[in-house]
Coordinates of C-alpha atoms in Angstrom, one line a residue:
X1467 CA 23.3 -82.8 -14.2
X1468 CA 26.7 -82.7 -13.7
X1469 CA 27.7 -80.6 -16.4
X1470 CA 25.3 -78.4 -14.3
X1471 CA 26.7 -78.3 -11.3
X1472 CA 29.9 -77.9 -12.7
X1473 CA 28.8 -74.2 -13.7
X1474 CA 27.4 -73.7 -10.8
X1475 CA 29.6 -75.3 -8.2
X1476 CA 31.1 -71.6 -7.3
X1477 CA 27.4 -70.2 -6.6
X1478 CA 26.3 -73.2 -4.4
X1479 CA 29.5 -72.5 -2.3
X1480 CA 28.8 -69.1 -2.1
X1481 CA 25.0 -69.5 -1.3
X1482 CA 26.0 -71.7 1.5
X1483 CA 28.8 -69.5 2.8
X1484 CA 25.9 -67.2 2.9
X1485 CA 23.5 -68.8 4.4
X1486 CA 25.3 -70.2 7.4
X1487 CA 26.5 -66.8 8.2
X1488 CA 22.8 -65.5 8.0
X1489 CA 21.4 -68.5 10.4
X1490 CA 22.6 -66.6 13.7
X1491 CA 20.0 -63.1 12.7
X1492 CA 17.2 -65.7 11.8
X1493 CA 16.5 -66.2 15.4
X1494 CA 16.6 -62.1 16.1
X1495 CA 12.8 -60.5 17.0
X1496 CA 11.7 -57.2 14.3
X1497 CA 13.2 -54.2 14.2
X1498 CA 12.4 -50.7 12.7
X1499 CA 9.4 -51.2 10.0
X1500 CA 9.7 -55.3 10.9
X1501 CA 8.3 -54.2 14.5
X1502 CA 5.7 -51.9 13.2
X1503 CA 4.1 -52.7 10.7
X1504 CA 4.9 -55.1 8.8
X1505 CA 5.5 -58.7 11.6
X1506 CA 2.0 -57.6 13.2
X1507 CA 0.2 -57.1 9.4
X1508 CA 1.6 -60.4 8.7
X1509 CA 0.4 -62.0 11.7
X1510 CA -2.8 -60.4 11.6
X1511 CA -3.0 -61.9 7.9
X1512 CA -2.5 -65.4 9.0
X1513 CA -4.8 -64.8 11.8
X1514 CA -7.8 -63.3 9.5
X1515 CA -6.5 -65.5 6.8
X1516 CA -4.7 -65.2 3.7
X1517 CA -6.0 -63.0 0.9
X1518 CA -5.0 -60.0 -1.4
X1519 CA -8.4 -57.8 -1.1
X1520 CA -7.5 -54.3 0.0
X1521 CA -9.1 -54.4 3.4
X1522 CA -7.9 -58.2 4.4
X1523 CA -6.6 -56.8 7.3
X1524 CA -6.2 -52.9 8.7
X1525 CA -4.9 -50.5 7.1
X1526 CA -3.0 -49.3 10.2
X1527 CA -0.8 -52.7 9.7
X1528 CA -0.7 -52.2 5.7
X1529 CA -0.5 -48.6 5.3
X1530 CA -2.0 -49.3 2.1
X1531 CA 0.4 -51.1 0.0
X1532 CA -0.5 -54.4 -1.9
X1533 CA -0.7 -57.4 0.1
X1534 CA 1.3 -60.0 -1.7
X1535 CA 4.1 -59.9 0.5
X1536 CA 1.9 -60.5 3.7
X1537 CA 0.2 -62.9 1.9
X1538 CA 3.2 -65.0 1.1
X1539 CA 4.5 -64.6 4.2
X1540 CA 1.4 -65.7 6.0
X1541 CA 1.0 -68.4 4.0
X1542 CA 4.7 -69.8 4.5
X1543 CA 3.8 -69.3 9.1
X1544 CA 0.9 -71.4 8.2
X1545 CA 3.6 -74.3 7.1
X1546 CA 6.3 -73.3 9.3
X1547 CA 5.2 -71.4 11.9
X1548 CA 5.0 -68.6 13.7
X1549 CA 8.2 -68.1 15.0
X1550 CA 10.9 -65.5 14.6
X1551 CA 13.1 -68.1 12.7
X1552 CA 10.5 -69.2 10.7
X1553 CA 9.4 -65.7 9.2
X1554 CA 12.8 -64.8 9.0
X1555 CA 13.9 -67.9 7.1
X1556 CA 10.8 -66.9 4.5
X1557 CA 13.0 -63.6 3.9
X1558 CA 16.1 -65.3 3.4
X1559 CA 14.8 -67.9 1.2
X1560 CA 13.4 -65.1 -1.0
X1561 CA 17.2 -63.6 -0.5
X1562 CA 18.7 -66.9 -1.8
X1563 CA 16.3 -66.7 -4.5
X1564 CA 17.4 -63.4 -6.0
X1565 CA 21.0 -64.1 -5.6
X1566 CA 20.0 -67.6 -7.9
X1567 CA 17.9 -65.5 -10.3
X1568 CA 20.8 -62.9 -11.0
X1569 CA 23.5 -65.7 -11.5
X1570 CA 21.4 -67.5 -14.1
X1571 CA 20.4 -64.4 -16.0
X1572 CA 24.1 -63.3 -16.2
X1573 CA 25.4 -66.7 -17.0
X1574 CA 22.5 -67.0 -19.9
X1575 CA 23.2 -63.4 -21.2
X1576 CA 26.3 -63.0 -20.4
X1577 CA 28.6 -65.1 -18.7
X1578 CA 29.8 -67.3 -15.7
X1579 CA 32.7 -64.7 -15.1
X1580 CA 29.7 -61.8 -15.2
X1581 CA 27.2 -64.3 -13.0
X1582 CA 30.2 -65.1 -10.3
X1583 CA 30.9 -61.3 -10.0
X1584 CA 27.7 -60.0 -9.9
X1585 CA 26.4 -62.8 -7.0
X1586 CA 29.8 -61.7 -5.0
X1587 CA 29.0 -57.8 -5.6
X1588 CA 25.5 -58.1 -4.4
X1589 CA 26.5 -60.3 -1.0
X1590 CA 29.3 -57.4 -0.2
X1591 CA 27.0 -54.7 0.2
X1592 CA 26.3 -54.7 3.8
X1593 CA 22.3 -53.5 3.1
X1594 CA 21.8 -56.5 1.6
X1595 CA 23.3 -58.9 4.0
X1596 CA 21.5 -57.1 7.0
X1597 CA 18.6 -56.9 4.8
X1598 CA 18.4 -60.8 3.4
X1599 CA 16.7 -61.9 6.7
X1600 CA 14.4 -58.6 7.7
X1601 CA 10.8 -59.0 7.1
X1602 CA 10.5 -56.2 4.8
X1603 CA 9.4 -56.1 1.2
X1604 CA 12.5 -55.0 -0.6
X1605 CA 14.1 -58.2 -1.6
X1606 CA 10.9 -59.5 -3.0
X1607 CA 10.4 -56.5 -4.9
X1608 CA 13.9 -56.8 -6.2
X1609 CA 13.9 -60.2 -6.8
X1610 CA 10.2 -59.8 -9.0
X1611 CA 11.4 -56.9 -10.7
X1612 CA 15.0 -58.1 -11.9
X1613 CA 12.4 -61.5 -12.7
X1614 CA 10.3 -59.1 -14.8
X1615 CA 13.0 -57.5 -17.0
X1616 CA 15.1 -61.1 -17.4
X1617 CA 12.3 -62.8 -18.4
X1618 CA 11.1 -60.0 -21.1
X1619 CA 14.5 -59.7 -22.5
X1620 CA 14.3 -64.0 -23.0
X1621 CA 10.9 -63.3 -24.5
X1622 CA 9.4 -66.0 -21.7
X1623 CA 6.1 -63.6 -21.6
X1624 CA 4.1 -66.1 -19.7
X1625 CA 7.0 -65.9 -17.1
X1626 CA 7.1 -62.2 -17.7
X1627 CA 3.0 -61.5 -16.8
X1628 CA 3.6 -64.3 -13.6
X1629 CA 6.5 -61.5 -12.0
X1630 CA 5.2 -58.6 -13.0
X1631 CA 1.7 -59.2 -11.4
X1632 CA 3.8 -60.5 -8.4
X1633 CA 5.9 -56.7 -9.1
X1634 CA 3.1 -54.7 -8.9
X1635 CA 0.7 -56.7 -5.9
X1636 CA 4.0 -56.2 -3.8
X1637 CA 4.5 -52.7 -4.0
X1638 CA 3.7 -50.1 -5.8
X1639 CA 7.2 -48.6 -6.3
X1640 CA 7.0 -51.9 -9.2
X1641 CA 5.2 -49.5 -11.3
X1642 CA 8.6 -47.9 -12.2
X1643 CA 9.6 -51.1 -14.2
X1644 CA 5.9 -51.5 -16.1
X1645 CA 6.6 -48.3 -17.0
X1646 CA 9.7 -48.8 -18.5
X1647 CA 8.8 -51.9 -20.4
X1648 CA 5.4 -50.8 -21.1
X1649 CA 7.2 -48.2 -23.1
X1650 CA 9.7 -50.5 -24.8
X1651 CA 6.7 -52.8 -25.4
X1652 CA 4.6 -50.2 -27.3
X1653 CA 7.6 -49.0 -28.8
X1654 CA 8.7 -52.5 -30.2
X1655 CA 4.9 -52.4 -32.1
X1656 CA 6.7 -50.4 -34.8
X1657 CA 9.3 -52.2 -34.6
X1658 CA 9.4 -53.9 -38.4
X1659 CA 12.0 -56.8 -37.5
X1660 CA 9.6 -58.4 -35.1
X1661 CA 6.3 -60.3 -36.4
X1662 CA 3.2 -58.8 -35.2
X1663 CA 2.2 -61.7 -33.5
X1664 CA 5.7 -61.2 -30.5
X1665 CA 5.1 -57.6 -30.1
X1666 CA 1.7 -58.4 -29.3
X1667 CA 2.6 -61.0 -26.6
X1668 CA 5.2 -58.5 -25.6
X1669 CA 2.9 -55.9 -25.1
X1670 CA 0.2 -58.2 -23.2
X1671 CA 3.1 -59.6 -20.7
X1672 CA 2.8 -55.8 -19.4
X1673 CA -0.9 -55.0 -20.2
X1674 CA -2.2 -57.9 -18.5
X1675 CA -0.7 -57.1 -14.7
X1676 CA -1.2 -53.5 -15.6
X1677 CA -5.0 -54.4 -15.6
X1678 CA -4.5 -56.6 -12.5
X1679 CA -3.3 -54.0 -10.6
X1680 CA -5.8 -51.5 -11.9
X1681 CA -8.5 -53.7 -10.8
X1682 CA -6.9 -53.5 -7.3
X1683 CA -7.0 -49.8 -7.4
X1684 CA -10.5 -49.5 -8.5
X1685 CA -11.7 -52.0 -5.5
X1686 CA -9.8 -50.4 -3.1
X1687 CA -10.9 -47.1 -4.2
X1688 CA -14.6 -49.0 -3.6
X1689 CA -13.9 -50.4 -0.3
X1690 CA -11.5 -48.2 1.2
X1691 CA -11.7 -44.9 -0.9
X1692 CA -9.1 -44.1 -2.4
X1693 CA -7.1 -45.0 -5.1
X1694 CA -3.4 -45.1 -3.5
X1695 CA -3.1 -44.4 0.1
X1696 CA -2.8 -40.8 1.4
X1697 CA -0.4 -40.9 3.9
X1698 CA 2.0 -41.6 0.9
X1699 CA 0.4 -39.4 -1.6
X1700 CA 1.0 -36.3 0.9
X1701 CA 4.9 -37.3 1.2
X1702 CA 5.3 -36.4 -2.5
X1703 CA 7.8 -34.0 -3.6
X1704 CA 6.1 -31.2 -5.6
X1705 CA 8.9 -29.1 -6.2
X1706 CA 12.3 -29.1 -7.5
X1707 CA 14.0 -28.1 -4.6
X1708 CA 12.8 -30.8 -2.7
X1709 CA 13.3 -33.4 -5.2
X1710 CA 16.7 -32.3 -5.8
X1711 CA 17.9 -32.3 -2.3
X1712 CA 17.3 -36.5 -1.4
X1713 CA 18.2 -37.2 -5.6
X1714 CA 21.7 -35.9 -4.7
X1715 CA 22.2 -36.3 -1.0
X1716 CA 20.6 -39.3 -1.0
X1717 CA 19.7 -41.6 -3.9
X1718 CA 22.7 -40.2 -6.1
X1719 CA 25.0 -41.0 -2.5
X1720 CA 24.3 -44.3 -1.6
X1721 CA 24.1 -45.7 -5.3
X1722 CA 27.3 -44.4 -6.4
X1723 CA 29.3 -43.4 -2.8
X1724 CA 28.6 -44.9 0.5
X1725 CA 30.5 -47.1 2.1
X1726 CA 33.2 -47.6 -0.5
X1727 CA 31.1 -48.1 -4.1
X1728 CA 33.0 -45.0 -5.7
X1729 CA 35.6 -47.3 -5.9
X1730 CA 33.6 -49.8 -8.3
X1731 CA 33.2 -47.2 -10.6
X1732 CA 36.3 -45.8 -10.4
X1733 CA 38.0 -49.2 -11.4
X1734 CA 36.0 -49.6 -14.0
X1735 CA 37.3 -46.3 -15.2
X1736 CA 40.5 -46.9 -14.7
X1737 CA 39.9 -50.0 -16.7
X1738 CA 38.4 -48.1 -19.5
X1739 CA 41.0 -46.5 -20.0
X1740 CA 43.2 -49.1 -20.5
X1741 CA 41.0 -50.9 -22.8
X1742 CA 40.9 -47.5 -25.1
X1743 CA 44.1 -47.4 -25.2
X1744 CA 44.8 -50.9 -26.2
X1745 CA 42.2 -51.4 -28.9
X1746 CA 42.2 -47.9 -29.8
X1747 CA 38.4 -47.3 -29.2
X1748 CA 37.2 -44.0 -27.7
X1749 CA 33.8 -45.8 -27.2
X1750 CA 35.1 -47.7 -24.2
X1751 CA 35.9 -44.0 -21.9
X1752 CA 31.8 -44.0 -22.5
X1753 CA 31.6 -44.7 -18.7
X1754 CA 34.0 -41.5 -17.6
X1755 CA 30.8 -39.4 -18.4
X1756 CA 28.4 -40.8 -15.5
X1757 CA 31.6 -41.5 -13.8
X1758 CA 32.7 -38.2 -13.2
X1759 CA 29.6 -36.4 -13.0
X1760 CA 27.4 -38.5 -10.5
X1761 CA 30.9 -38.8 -8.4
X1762 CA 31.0 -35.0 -8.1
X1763 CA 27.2 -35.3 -7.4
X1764 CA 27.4 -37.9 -4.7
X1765 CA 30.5 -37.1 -3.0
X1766 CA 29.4 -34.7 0.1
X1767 CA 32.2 -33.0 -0.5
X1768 CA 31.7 -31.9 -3.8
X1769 CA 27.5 -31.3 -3.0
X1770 CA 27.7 -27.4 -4.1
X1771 CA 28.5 -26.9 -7.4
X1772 CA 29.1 -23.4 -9.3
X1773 CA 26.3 -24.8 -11.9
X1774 CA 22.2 -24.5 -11.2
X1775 CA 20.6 -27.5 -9.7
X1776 CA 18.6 -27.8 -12.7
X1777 CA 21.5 -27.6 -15.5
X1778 CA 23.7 -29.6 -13.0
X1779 CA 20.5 -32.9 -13.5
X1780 CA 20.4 -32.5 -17.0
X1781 CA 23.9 -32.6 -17.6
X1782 CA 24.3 -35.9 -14.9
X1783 CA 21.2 -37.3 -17.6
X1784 CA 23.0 -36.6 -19.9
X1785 CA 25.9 -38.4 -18.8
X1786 CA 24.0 -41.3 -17.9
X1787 CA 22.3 -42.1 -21.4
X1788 CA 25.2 -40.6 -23.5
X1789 CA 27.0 -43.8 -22.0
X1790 CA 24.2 -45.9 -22.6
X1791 CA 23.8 -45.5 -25.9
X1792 CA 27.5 -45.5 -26.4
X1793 CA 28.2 -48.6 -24.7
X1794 CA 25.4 -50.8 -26.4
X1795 CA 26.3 -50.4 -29.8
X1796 CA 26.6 -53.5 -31.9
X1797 CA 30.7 -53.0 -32.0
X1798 CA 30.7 -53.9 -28.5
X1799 CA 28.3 -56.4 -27.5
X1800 CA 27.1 -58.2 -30.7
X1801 CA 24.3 -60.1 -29.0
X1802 CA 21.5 -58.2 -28.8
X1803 CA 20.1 -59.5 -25.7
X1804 CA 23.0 -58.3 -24.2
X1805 CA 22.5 -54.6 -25.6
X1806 CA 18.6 -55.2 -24.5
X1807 CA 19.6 -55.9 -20.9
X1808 CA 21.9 -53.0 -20.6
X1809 CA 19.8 -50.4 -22.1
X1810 CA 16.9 -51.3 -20.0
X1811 CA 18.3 -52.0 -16.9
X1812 CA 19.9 -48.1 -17.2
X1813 CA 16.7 -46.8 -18.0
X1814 CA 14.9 -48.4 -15.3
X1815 CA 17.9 -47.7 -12.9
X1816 CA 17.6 -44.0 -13.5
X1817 CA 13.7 -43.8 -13.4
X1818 CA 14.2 -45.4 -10.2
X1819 CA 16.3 -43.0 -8.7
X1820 CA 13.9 -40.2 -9.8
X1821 CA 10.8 -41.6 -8.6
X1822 CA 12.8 -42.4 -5.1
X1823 CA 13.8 -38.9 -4.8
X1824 CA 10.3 -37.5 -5.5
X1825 CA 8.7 -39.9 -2.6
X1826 CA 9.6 -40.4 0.8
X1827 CA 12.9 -42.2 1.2
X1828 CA 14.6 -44.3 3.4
X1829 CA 17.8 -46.4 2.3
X1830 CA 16.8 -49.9 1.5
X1831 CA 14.0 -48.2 -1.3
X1832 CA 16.6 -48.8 -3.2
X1833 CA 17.6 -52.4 -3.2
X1834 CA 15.8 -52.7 -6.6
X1835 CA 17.9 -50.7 -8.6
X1836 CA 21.3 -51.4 -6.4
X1837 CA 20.7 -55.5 -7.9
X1838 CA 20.6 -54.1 -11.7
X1839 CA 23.5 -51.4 -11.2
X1840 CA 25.9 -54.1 -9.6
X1841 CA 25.2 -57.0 -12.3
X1842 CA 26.3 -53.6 -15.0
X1843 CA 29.2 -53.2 -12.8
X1844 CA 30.2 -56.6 -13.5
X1845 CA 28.9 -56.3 -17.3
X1846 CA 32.0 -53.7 -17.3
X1847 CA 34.2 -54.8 -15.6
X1848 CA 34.5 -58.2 -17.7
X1849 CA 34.1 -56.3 -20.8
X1850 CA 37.0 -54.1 -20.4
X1851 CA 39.4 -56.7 -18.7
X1852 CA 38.1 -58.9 -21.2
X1853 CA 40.1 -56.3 -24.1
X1854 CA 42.7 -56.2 -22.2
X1855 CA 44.6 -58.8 -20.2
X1856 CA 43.0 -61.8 -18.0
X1857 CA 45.2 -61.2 -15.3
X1858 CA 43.5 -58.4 -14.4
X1859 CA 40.6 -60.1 -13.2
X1860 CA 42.3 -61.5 -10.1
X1861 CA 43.0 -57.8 -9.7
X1862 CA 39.3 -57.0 -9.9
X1863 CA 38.1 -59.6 -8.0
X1864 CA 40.8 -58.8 -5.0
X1865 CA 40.0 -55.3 -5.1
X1866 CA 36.5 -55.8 -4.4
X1867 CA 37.2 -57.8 -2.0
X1868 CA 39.0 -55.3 -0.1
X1869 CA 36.1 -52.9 -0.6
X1870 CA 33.7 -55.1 1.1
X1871 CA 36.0 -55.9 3.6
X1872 CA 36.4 -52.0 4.5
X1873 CA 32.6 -51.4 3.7
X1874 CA 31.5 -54.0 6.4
X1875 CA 34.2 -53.4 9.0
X1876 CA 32.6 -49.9 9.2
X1877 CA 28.9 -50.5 8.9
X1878 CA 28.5 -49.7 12.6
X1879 CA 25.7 -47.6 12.7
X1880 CA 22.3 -49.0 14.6
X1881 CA 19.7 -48.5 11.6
X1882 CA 18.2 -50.9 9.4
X1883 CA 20.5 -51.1 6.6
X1884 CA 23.9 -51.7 8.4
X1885 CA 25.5 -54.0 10.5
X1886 CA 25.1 -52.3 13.7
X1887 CA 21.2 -52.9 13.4
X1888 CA 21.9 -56.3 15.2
X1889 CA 23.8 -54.4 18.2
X1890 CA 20.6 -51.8 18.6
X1891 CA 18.2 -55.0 18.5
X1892 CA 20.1 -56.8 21.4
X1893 CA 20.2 -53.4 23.4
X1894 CA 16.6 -53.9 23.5
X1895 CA 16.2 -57.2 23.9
X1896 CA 18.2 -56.4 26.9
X1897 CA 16.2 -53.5 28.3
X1898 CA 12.6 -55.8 27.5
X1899 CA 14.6 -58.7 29.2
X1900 CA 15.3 -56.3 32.4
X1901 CA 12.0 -55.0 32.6
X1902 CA 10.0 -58.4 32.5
X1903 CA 12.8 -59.9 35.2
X1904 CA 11.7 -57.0 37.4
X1905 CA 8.1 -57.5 36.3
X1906 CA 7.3 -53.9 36.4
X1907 CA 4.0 -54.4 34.4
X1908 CA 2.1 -51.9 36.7
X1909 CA 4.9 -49.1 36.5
X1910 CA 4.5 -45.7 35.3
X1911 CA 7.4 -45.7 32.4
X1912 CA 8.5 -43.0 30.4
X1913 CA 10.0 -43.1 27.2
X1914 CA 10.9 -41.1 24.4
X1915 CA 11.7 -43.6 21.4
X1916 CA 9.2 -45.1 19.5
X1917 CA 10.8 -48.3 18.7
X1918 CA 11.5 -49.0 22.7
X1919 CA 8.1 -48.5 23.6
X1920 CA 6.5 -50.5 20.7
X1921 CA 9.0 -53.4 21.2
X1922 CA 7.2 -53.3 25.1
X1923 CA 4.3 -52.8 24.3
X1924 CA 3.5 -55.1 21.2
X1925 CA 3.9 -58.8 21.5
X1926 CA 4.5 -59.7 17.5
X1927 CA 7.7 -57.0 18.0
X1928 CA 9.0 -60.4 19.4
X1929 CA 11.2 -58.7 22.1
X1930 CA 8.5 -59.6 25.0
X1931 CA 9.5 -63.1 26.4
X1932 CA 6.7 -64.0 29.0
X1933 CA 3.4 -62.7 26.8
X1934 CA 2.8 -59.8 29.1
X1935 CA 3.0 -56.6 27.6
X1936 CA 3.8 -52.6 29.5
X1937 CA 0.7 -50.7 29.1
X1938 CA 1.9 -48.0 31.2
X1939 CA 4.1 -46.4 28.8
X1940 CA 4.0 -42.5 27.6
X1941 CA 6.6 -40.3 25.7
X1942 CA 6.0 -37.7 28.7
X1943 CA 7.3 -37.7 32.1
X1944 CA 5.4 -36.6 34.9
X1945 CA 5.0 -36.5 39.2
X1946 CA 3.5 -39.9 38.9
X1947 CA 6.3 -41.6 36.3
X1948 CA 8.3 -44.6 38.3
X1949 CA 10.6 -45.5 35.3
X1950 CA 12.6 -43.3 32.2
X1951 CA 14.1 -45.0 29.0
X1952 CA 16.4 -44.0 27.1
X1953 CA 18.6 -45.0 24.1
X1954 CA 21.0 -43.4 21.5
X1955 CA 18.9 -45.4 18.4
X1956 CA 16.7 -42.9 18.7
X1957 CA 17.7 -39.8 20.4
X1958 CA 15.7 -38.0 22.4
X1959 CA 16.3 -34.1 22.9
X1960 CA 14.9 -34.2 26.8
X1961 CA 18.0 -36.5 27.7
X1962 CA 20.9 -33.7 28.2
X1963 CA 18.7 -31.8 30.6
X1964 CA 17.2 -34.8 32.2
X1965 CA 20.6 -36.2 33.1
X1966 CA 20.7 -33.0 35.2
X1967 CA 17.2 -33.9 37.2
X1968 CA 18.1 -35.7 40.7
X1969 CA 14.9 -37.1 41.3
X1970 CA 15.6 -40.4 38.8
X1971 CA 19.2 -42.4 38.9
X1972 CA 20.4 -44.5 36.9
X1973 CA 19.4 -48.0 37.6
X1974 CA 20.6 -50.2 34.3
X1975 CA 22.6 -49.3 31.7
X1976 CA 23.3 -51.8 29.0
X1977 CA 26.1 -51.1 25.7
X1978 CA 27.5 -53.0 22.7
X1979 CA 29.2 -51.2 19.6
X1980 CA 27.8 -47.8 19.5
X1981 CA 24.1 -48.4 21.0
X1982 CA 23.3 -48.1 24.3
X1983 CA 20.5 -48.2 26.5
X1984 CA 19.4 -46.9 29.9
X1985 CA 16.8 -47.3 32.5
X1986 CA 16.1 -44.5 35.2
X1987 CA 14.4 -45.1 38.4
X1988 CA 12.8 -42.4 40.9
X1989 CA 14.6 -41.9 43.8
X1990 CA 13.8 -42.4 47.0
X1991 CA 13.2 -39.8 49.1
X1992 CA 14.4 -39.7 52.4

């Protein structure tokens, strides 16, 4: 035991760094898709009780995904309660969870200088700090899908057939990684250094929730019918112009640009060219090729490019599995575990982003694939300082530091992947807060933003204080309309002209960091 802690003392400090700075957002009510839909499916799952059958509760709260995640999370109110803290610690355990999972993965594949780094990378990206407590389904599908592939790399298929049915009843964006190992399973079948008898358990460990899931489809084809739900079926990119757009502006950006992370990757150039150098080993500048070319397709900057959109994607594949293959030859990681983990982590990483960018995207999708990317960043980066001087690791370590530092200090905006998301949530706690002290439950209220009205509106948003909802609310304004809202998180195009109309003044206005809020009263007239 204490030879185990001793390996592990850094993560516990870390992990409890964490979690102490977490406990202040636990007590916060829902924002964005933690308003609608995913706190009232939840709460309508522990109400109806808990079960995975397509139709356990409405399809208007589960637009249609799996129900695993509700499921958990209804099970874990039914210990701990309802309450805002008590869901929101549920998100943060799972959060805790992955940042375990990754360490002991690393430290058993790799090492404890690879498991540190990767555990500090993850907690500096700000969309995983805001993220770790929301009530969203992205850290469990990250944590069950970086489960999946450890566990199948370790040959632990029991283990492997436990998280991938978890995967795939969570979401179905966990397809991506059956796919990917469904294909190296089948693949390892002719594989002649393996017995017949482990290529067969390999092959189940993916079969097995494949049929699971299947079976799910088929019901819920039965019950509610169709297969996968339309609303997300229509949202599909169908051609390449489409697809190519969010792939570079989007996916391609904030894996490889936003808020700083050009700089990981340009370290670990710089470092690769060091280590070349020294040993004398052009198989270490590997990484220069997706380097260069996903930098030059990320960077807004550099967005239009004298090549086709089409040859511009195959050369940026290129790149990307030219490295791949470089950079897991025996010569430089001899364990072949090692080479496994790699190789299938940048396959499913780049399947990833291309099933992101053909379906309708919004910036936390891509939690699962950030968690694999950032343990390869650390891969590297211990690799190549590893060939060339240990000193440089203090280096590393400091830079990244400074990168999170500068990436959080500016993650100011008010959506649900930055910090600023905490700002916009106590703008309307404010605004709910006003209108319940002023108990204008009977008052005709306009308002424009979605969010506002369903946080005063809905009780499980878990902005309204004193059980009473606003059921006068409309997004129009008319003779008969006593109050307007209006806020910059989501703006409104009516607002510029309506600042010109004298029949309403201003009555409240409430700001912190870039959100604000306002409430406009009629006039009297005199």
């Amino acid at each position: 035991m204490i030879d185990f802690l001793k390996k592990r003392w850094l993560l516990l400090l870390l992990l409890t760094v964490f979690v102490i700075l977490k406990i202040p957002h636990l007590s916060y009510p829902y924002y964005w898709d933690e308003s609608v839909p995913y706190a009232p499916a939840i709460r309508a799952m522990y109400e109806h009780g808990v079960s995975l059958m397509p139709d356990a509760i409405e399809t208007v709260f589960s637009r249609g995904h799996p129900l695993f995640f509700h499921a958990a999370a209804a099970s874990w109110m039914k210990i701990f309660g309802t309450s805002h803290f008590a869901l929101h610690s549920f998100a943060l355990l799972l959060s805790v969870l992955l940042l375990i999972l990754v360490h002991e993965a690393a430290l058993r594949l790799f090492n404890g200088r690879v498991a540190i780094l990767a555990t500090v990378l993850i907690l500096l990206q700000e969309i995983f700090f805001v993220h770790s407590s929301f009530v969203l389904p992205e850290v469990m599908v990250a944590l069950t899908c970086f489960g999946s592939m450890y566990y199948y790399i370790r040959e632990r298929y029991v283990l492997t057939t436990l998280f991938l049915t978890m995967l795939f009843f969570t979401k179905e964006t966990g397809l991506v990684m059956g796919f990917v190992l469904g294909i190296d399973a089948f693949i390892g079948l002719f594989h002649k250094q393996k017995d017949i008898k482990t290529s067969i358990f390999r092959l189940l460990s993916v079969a097995i929730p494949c049929l699971f899931i299947g079976v799910f489809f088929l019901v819920q084809k039965h019950i509610l019918g169709w297969y996968v739900f339309p609303d997300h079926t229509d949202l599909i990119r169908s051609d390449w112009d489409s697809f190519w757009y969010p792939f570079r502006t989007a996916v391609a950006y904030e894996a490889f640009y936003k808020n700083y992370k050009y700089y990981y990757y340009l370290l670990i150039a710089i470092f690769s060219i060091v280590a070349a150098i020294k040993i004398k080993n052009l198989r270490y500048v590997a990484v220069l090729l997706p380097t260069i070319t996903f930098y030059y397709c990320a960077a807004p900057d550099h967005q239009s490019t004298f090549l086709s959109s089409i040859w511009y994607f195959l050369i940026v594949t290129f790149s990307w599995f030219g490295a791949t293959y470089l950079m897991c030859h025996k010569s430089l990681f001899a364990n072949a575990r090692q080479r496994k983990f790699i190789a299938l982590s940048a396959v499913f990483i780049y399947c990833f982003f291309i099933f992101s960018a053909l379906n309708f995207y919004t910036s936390r999708y891509l939690i699962p694939a950030l968690v694999p990317l950032l343990l390869i960043v650390a891969i590297l980066i211990d690799f190549f300082v590893s060939k060339t001087h240990k000193a440089l690791y203090a280096g590393a370590g400091l830079a990244f530091m400074i990168i999170g530092y500068f990436a959080f200090k500016n993650s100011d905006n008010h959506g649900d992947t930055e910090l600023g998301a905490f700002d916009g949530m106590d703008v309307h706690s404010a605004i709910v807060d006003y209108m319940e002290q002023h108990q204008y439950y009977d008052k005709q209220i306009g308002s424009g933003p979605y969010l506002e009205n369903a946080h005063l509106s809905i009780r499980d948003c878990g902005f309204l204080k004193k059980g009473k909802t606003f059921d006068h609310i409309g997004w129009g304004f008319t003779d008969s309309t006593d109050l307007i809202i209006f806020d910059n998180i989501e703006n409104d195009d009516r607002y510029n002209d309506f600042k010109k109309d004298t029949n309403f003044v201003l009555e409240y206005r409430v700001e912190k960091g870039k959100v604000w809020g306002e409430i406009y009263r009629r006039a009297e007239k005199h």
